[in-house]
Coordinates of C-alpha atoms and ligand atoms in Angstrom, one line a residue:
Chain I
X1 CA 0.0 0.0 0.0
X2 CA 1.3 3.6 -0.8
X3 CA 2.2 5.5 2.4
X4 CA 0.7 8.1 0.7
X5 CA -2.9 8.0 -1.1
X6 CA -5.3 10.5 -2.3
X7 CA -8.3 9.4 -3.8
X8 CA -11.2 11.9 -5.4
X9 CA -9.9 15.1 -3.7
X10 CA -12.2 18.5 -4.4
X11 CA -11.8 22.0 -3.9
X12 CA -13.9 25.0 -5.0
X13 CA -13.6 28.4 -3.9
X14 CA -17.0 29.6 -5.5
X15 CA -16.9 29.2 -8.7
X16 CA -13.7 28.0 -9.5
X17 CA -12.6 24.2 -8.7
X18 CA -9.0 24.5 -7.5
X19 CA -8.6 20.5 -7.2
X20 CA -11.0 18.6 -9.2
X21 CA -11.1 14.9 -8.3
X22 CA -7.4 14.6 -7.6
X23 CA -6.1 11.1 -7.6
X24 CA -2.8 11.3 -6.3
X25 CA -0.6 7.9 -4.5
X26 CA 2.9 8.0 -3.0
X27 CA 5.1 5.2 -2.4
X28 CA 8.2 5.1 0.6
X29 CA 11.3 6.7 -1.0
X30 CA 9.3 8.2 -3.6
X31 CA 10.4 12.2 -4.6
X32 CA 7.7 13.9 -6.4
X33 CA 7.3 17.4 -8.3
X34 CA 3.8 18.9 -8.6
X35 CA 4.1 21.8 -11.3
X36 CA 1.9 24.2 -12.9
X37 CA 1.2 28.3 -14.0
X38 CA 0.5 30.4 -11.1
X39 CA -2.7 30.1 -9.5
X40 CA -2.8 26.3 -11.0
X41 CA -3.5 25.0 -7.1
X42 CA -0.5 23.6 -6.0
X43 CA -0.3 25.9 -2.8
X44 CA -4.1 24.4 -2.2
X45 CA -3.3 20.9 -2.8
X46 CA -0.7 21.7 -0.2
X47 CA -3.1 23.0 2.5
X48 CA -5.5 20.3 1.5
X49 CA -3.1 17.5 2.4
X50 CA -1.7 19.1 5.4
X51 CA -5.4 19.7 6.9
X52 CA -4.9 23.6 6.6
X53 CA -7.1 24.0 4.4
X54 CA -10.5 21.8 4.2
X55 CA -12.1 19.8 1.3
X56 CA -15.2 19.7 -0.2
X57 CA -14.8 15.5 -0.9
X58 CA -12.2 13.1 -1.2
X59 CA -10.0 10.7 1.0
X60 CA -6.5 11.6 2.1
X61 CA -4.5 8.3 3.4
X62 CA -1.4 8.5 5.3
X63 CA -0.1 5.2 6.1
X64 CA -3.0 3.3 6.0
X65 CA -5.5 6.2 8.6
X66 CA -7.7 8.1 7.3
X67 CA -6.5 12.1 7.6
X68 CA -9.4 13.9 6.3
X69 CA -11.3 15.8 9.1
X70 CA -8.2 15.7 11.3
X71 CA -6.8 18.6 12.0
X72 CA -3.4 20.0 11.1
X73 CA -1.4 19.1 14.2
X74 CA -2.6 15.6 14.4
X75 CA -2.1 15.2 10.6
X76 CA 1.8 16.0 11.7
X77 CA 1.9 14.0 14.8
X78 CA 0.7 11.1 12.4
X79 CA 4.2 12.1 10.5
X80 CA 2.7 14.4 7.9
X81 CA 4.3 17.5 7.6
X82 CA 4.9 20.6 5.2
X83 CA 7.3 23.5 5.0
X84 CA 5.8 27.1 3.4
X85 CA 6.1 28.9 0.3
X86 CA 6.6 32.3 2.0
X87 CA 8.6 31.4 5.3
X88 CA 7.0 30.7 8.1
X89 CA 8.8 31.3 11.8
X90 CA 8.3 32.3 14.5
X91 CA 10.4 35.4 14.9
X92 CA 10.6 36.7 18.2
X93 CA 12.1 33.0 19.3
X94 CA 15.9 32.2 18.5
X95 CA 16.8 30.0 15.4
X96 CA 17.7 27.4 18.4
X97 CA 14.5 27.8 19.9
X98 CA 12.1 27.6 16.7
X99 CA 13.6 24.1 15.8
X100 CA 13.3 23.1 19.9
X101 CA 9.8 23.9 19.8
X102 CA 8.9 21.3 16.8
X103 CA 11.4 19.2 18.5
X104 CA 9.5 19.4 22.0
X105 CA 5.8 18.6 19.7
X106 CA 6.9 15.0 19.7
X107 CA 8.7 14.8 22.8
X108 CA 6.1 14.0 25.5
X109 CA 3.9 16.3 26.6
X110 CA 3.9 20.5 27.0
X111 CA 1.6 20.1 29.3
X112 CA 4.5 21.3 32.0
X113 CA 4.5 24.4 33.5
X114 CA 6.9 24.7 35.8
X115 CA 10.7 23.8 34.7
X116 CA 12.3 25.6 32.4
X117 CA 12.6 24.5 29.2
X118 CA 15.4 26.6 28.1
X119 CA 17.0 23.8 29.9
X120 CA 16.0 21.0 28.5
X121 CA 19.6 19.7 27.0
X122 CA 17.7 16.6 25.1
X123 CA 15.9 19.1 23.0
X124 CA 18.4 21.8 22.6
X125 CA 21.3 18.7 21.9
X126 CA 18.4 16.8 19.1
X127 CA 17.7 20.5 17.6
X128 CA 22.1 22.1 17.8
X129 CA 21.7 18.4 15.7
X130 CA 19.3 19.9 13.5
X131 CA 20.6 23.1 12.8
X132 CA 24.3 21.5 12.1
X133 CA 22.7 19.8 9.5
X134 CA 22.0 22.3 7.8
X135 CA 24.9 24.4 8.5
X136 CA 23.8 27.2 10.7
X137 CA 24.2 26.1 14.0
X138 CA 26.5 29.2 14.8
X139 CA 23.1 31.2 14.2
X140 CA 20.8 29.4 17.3
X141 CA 20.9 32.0 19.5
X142 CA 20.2 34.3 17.3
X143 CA 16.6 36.1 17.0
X144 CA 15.2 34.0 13.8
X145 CA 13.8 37.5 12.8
X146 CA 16.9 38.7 12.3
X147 CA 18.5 36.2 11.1
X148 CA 19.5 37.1 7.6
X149 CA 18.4 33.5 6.1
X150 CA 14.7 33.7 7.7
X151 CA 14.8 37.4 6.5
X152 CA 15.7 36.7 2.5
X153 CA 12.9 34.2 2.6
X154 CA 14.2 31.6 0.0
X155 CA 15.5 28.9 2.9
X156 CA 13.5 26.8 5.1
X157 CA 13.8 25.7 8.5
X158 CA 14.5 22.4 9.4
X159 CA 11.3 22.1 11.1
X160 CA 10.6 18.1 9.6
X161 CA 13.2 17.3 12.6
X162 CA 13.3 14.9 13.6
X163 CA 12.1 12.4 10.9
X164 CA 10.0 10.1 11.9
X165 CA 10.2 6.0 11.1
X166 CA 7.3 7.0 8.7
X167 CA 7.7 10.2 7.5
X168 CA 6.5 12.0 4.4
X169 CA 7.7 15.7 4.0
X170 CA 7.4 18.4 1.4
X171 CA 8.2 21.9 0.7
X172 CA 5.4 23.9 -2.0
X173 CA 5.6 24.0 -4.6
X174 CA 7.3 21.0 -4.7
X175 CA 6.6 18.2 -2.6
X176 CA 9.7 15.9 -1.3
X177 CA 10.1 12.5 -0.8
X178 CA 8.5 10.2 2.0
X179 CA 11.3 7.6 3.4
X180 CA 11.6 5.7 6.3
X181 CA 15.2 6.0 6.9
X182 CA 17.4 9.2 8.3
X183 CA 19.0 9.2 4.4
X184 CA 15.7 10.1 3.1
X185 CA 15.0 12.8 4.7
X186 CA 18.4 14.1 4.6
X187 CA 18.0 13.6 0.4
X188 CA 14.5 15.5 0.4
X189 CA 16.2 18.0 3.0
X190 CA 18.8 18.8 0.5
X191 CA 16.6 18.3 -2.6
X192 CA 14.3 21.2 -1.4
X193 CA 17.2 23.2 -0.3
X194 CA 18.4 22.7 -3.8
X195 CA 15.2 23.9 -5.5
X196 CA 14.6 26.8 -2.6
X197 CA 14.8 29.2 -5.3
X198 CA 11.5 28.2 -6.7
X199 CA 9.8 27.5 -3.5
Chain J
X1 CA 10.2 33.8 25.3
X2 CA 11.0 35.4 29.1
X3 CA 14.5 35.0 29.4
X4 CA 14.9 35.9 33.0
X5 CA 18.1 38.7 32.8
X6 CA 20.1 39.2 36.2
X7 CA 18.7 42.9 35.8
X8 CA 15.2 41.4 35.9
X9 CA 15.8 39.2 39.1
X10 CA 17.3 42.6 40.2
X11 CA 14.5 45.0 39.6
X12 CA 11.7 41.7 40.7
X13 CA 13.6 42.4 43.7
X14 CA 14.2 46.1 44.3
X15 CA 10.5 46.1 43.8
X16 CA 8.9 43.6 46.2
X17 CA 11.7 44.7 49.1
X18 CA 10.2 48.3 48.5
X19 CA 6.7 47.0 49.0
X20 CA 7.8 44.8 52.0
X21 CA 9.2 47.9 54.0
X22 CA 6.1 50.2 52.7
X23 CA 4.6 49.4 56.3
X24 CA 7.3 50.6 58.1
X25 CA 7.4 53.7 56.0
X26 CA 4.0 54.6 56.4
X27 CA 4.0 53.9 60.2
X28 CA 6.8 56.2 60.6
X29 CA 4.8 59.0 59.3
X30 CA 1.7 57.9 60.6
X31 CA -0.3 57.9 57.4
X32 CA -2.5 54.9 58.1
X33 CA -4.1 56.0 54.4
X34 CA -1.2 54.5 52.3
X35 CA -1.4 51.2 53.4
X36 CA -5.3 51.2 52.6
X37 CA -4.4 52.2 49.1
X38 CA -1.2 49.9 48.7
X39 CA -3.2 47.3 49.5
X40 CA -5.6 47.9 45.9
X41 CA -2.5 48.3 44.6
X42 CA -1.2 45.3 45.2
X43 CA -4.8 43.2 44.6
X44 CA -4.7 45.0 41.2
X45 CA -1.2 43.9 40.6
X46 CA -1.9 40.3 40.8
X47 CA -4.9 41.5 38.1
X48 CA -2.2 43.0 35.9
X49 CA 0.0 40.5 36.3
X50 CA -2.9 37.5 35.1
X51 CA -4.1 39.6 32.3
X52 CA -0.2 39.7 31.5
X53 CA -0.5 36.3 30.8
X54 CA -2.5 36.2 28.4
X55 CA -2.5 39.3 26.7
X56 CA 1.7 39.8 26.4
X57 CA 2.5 36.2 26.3
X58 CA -0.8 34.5 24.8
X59 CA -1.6 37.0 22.4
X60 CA -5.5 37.4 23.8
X61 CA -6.9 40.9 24.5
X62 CA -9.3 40.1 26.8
X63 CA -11.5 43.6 27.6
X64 CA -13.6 41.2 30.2
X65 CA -11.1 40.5 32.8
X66 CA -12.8 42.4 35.7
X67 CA -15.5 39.6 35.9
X68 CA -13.2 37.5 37.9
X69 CA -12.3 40.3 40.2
X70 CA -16.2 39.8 40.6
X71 CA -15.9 36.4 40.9
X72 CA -13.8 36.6 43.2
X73 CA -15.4 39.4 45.4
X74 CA -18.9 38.1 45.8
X75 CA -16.7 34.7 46.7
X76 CA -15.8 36.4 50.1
X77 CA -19.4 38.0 50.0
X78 CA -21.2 35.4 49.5
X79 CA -19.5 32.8 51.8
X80 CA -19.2 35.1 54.2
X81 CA -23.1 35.3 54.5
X82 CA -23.6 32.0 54.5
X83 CA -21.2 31.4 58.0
X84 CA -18.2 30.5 55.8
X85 CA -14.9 33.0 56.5
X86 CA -12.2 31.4 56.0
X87 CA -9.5 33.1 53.4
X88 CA -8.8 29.5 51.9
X89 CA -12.3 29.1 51.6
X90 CA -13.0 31.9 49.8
X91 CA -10.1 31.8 47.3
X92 CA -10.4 28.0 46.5
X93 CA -14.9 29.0 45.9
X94 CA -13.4 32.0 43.7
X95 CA -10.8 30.4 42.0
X96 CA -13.4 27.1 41.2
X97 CA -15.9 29.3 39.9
X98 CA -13.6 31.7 38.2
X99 CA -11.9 28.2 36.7
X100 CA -15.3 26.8 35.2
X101 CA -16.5 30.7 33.7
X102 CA -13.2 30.6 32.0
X103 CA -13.3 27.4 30.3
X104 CA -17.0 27.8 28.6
X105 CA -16.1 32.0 27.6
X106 CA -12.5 30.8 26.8
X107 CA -14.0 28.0 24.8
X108 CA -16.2 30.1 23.1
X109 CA -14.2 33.3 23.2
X110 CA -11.1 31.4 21.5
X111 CA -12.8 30.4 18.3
X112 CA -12.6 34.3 17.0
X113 CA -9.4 36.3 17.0
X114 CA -8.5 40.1 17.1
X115 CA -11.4 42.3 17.8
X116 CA -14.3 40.1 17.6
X117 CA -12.0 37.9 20.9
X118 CA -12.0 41.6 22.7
X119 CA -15.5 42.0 22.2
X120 CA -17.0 38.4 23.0
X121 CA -14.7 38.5 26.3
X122 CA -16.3 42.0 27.0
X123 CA -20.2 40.9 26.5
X124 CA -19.3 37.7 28.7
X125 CA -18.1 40.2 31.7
X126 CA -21.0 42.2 30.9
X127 CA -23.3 39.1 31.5
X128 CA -21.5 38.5 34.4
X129 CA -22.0 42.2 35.8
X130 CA -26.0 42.0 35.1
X131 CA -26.3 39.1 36.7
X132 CA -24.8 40.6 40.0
X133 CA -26.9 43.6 39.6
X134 CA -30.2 41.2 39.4
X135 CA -28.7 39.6 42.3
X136 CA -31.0 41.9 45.0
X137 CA -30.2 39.5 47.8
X138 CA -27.2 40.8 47.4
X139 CA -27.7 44.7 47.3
X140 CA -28.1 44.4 43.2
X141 CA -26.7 47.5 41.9
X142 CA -25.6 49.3 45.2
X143 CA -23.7 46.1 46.0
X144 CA -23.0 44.7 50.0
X145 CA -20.8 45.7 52.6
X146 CA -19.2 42.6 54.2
X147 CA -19.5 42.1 58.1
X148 CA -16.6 40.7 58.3
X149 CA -13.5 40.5 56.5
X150 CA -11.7 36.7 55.6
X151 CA -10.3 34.6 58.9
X152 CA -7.1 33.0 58.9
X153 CA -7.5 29.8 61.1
X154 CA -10.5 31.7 62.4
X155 CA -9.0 34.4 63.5
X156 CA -9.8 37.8 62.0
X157 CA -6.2 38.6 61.6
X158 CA -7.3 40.3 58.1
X159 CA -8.9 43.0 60.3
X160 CA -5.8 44.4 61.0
X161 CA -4.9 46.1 58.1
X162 CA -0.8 45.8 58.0
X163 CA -1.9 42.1 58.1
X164 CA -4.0 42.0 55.0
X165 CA -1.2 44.3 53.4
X166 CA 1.6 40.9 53.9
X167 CA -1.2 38.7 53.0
X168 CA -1.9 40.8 49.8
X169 CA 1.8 41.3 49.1
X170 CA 2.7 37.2 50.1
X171 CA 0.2 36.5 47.3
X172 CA 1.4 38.7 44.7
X173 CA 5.1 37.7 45.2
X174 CA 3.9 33.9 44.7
X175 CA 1.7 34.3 41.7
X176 CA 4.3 36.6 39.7
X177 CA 7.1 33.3 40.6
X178 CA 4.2 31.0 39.5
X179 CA 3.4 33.4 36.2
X180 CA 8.0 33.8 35.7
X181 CA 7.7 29.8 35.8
X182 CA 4.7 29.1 33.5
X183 CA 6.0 31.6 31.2
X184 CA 9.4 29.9 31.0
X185 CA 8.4 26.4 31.1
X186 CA 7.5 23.8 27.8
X187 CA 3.8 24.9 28.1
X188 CA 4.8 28.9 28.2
X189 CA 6.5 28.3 25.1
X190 CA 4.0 26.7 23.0
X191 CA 1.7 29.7 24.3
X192 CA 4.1 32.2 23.4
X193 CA 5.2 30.6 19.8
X194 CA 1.0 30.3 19.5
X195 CA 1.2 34.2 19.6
X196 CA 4.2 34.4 17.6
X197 CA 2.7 32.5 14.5
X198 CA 0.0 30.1 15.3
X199 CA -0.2 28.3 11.7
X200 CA 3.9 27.6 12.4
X201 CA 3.2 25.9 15.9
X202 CA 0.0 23.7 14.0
X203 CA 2.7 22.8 11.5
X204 CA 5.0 21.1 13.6
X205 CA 2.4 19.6 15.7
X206 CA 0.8 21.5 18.2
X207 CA -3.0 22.7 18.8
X208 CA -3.0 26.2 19.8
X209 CA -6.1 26.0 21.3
X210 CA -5.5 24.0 24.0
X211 CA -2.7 25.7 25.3
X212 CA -4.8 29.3 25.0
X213 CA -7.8 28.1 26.7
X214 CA -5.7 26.2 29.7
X215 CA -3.6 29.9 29.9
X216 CA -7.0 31.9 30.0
X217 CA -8.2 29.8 32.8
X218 CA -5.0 29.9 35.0
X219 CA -4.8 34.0 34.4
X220 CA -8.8 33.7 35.3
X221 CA -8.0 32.2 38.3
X222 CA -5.5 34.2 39.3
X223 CA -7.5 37.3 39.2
X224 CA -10.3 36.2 41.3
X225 CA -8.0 35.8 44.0
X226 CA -7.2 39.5 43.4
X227 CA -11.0 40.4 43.8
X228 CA -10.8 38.0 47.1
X229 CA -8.3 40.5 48.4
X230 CA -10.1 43.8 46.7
X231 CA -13.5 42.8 48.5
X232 CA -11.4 42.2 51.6
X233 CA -9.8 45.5 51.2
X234 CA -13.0 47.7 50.9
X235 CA -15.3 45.4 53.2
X236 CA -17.4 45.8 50.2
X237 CA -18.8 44.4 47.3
X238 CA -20.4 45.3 44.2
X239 CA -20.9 44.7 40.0
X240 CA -19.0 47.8 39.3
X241 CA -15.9 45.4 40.6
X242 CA -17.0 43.3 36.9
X243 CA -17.8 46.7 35.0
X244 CA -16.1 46.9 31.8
X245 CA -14.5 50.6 32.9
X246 CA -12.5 48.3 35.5
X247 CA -11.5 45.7 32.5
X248 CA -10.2 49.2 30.9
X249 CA -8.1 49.7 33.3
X250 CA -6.4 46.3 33.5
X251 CA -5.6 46.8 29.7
X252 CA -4.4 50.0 30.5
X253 CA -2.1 49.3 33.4
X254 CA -0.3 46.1 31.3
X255 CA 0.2 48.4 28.4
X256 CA 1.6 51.0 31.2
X257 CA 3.9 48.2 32.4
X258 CA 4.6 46.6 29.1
X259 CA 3.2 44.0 27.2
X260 CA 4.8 40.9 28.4
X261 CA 6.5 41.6 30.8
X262 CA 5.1 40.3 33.7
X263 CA 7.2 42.7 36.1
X264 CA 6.2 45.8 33.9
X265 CA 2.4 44.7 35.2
X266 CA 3.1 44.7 38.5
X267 CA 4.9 48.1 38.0
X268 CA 2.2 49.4 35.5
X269 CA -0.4 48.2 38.0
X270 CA 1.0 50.6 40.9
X271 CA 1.9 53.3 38.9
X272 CA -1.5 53.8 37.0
X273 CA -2.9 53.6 41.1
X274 CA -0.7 55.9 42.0
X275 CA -1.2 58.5 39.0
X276 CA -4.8 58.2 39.5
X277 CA -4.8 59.1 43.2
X278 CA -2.2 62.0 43.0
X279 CA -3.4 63.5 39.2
X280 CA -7.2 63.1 41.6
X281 CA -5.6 65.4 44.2
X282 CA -4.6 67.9 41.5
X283 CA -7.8 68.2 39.7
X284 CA -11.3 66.9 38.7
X285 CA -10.6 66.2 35.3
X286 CA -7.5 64.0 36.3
X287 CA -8.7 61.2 33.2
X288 CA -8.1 63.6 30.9
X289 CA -4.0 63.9 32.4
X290 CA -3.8 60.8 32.9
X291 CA -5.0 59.8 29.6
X292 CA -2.3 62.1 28.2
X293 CA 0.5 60.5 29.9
X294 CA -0.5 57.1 28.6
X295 CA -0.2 58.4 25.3
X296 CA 3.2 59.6 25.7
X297 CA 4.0 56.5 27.5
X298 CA 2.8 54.0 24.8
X299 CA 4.1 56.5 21.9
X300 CA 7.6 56.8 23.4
X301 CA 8.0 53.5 24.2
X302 CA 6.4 50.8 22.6
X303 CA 7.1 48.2 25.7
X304 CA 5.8 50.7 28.2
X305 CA 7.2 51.7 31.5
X306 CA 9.7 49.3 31.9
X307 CA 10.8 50.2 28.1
X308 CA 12.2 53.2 29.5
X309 CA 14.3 50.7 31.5
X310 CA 15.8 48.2 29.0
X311 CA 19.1 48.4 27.5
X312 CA 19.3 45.5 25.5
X313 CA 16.6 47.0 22.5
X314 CA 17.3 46.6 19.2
Ligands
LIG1 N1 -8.7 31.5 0.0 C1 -9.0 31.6 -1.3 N2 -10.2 32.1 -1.7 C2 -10.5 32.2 -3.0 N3 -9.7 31.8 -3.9 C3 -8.5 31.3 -3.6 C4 -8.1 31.2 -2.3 N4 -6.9 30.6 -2.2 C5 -6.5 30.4 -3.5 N5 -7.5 30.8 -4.3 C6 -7.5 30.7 -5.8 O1 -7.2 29.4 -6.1 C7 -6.3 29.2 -7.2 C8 -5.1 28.4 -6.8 O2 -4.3 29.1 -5.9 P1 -2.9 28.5 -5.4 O3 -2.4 29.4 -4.4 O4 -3.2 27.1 -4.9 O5 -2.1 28.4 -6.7 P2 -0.5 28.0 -6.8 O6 -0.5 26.9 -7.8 O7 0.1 27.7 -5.5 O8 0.1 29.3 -7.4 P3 1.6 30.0 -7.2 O9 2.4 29.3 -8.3 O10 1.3 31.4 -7.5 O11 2.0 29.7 -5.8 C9 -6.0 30.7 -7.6 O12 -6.8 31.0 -8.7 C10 -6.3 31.5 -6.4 O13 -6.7 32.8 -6.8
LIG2 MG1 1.6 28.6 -4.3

């Protein structure tokens, strides 16, 4: 079965049908490019899959469970997730602290209100990881608003980290691979880095 | 995020050791008047302080945050009536009915944003404030005077009003360490990055929701216990504690402090008290001079009071 698999997907805003009975499956390992003019629908495809955006029909499956009518953040908990076409951060936080925080969403509960989690080292070590990766750990504890990388918009975060055994991730307009090893996601990682320019 | 700077833990300091000698000062010139007005400043402060919580860190302008000083005013009144005047009492009644208002308006509230969040929050304190002007049993519109204040271990220490003054000021100092923590803990930083850009904490995995609604109920709770020690302060009790001018002024004194910085409301809390009582002495149209300085306050410095005090701006 393909960990990914759309089957009759609709959207219409008014008038005008954005995704028209989409059929759409993804197997593990599998990198795919959805292209088109401006205003094709990629972006909404996007949002569709992700839950950000609802549908009017259709089945999304992610791994064999149902995702449609779930909403975004349990979409990504299932290992679903997306990056943005216009950067998306949150800016008052450091760089370090933007990838801890999508580290700390799978790592038990935030439910805690009382020690610090500045001090957390298993999240700050698994997110310093992160940001090595991609070659700006010497920017975590800088504001990610200032940043120069968040500012020029054309880069995005490493905020898939950490994969997950099933994992399917992509970046709009072009969606990356799903994998179920580390390697995979470091290909898609560098694959959408690669294409940032389009993104 | 509250990153908590040596200066801070400095100034958190300087501030509550000035408030903890206060008595002394005011003894010493025999002004028994002060300590009557310190003590609303302090019960105001915790106000400031919740409303902090949400509003700097969470994001949510809530224009309806006097209905828990209500809450928690016609707690002590209502107990109190019924034979019930213990201080624990009264806060846990206040803080349990403050607790379940804030969940169902939260719930409700939380499902619109911007202005249509500060006016839902507003019409729910409203409700609340027409319900305790129906309430005739309890003196409706002109409100109750209490017979007694709050006992400690049943003793009407409270009476004794140095002793509600440290009782005031005890709970103040634990409820801002309470709000520092929160603020810096895993669940203060989903709320603040739910501020920050809520569709970017949804895409890696959180539900902002969940964390705003369980930070409207703590700051709801922790402002009834400031109308606990507000009804305890006058010995009296009425709706215009829940009237939206007083929600007003809870805005007014956080933006005076600066947003999100829950030492600014403490701060913006006794200085808009203050203002109010000296600019009063000065002239009858004092809301007009006060509403001046605001002005230059929030034009001059966009993190209020405590702006003026912050070296590390960029
Ligand atoms: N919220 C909305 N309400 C109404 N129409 C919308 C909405 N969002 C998108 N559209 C329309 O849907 C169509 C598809 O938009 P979409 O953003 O998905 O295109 P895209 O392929 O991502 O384009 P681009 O290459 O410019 O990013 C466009 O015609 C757009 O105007
Ligand atoms: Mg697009």
């Amino acid at each position: 079965m393909s960990l990914l698999d759309v089957r009759g997907l609709r959207k219409a805003y008014g008038a005008l049908k954005v995704t028209d009975d989409l059929n759409l499956s993804v197997e593990k390992g599998e990198l795919h490019a959805i292209i088109g003019p401006n205003g094709a629908g990629k972006s909404t495809l996007i949002a569709q899959l992700s839950g950000q955006a609802g549908s009017d029909a259709g089945s999304v499956r992610f791994d064999g469970a149902e995702m449609m009518g779930q909403p975004m953040h349990a979409r990504v908990r299932a290992g679903m997730s997306r990056s943005f076409q216009i950067t998306s951060i949150l800016p008052g936080f450091t760089v370090l602290e933007n990838v801890a925080a999508a580290v700390q969403a799978r790592r038990g509960s935030s439910f805690r209100f009382f020690a610090p989690v500045a001090g957390e080292r298993a999240l700050n070590d698994t997110a310093m990881e992160a940001l090595a990766r991609v070659g700006i750990a010497e920017r975590a504890a800088m504001r990610a608003a200032v940043s120069a990388m968040a500012k020029s918009g054309n880069w995005n975060w490493p905020s898939r980290w950490p994969p997950r055994r099933n994992s399917c991730s992509w970046t709009s307009p072009l969606p990356a691979p799903a994998g179920r090893r580390r390697i995979a996601w470091s290909r898609s990682c560098a694959a959408s880095r690669a294409r940032s320019r389009w993104c | 995020m509250t990153r908590l700077t040596p200066t801070r833990a400095w100034a958190a300091t300087i501030l509550f050791a000035a408030f903890a000698i206060l008595p002394m000062i005011t003894q010493a010139l025999g002004d028994s008047y002060l300590i009557v007005i310190a003590t609303r400043i302090l019960a105001y402060a915790i106000a400031a302080l919740a409303l902090d919580l949400i509003l700097g860190y969470g994001g949510m302008v809530s224009f309806g945050h006097a209905a828990y000083l209500g809450i928690g005013a016609y707690a002590v009144a209502i107990l109190g009536r019924a034979g019930i005047t213990d201080l624990g009492a009264h806060m846990l009644a206040a803080i349990a009915v403050a607790a379940v208002f804030a969940l169902i308006t939260g719930a409700i509230s939380l499902r619109t944003r911007g202005i249509y969040f500060i006016m839902i929050t507003l019409a729910f304190a409203q409700m609340g404030y027409f319900f305790f002007v129906s309430l005739s049993a309890y003196g409706g519109d002109d409100g109750v005077t209490l017979n007694a204040r709050s006992t400690v271990f049943g003793q009407p220490l409270l009476e004794n009003n140095t002793a509600l003054y440290y009782t005031a000021l005890a709970l103040l100092i634990g409820l801002y360490l309470l709000a520092v923590a929160i603020t810096r803990s895993r669940f203060g930083r989903v709320l603040t990055g739910a501020r920050e850009n809520p569709l970017r904490m949804q895409a890696i995995g959180f539900s902002p929701f969940r964390y705003q609604l369980t930070a409207y109920v703590i700051s709801g709770c922790m402002a009834s216990i400031a109308g606990v020690m507000l009804a305890n302060q006058a010995s009296y009790v009425s709706p215009s504690y829940m009237d939206w001018h007083r929600s007003g002024e809870l805005v007014v004194m956080v933006v005076f402090g600066g947003i999100g910085n829950l030492l600014g409301a403490v701060a913006g809390a006794t200085i808009a008290l203050l203002l109010e009582e000296w600019l009063a002495l000065l002239t009858r149209h004092w809301p007009i001079l006060f509403g001046l300085i605001l002005v230059l306050v929030v034009l001059y410095s966009r993190d209020g009071l405590s702006g003026f005090f912050r070296s590390d701006r960029s």
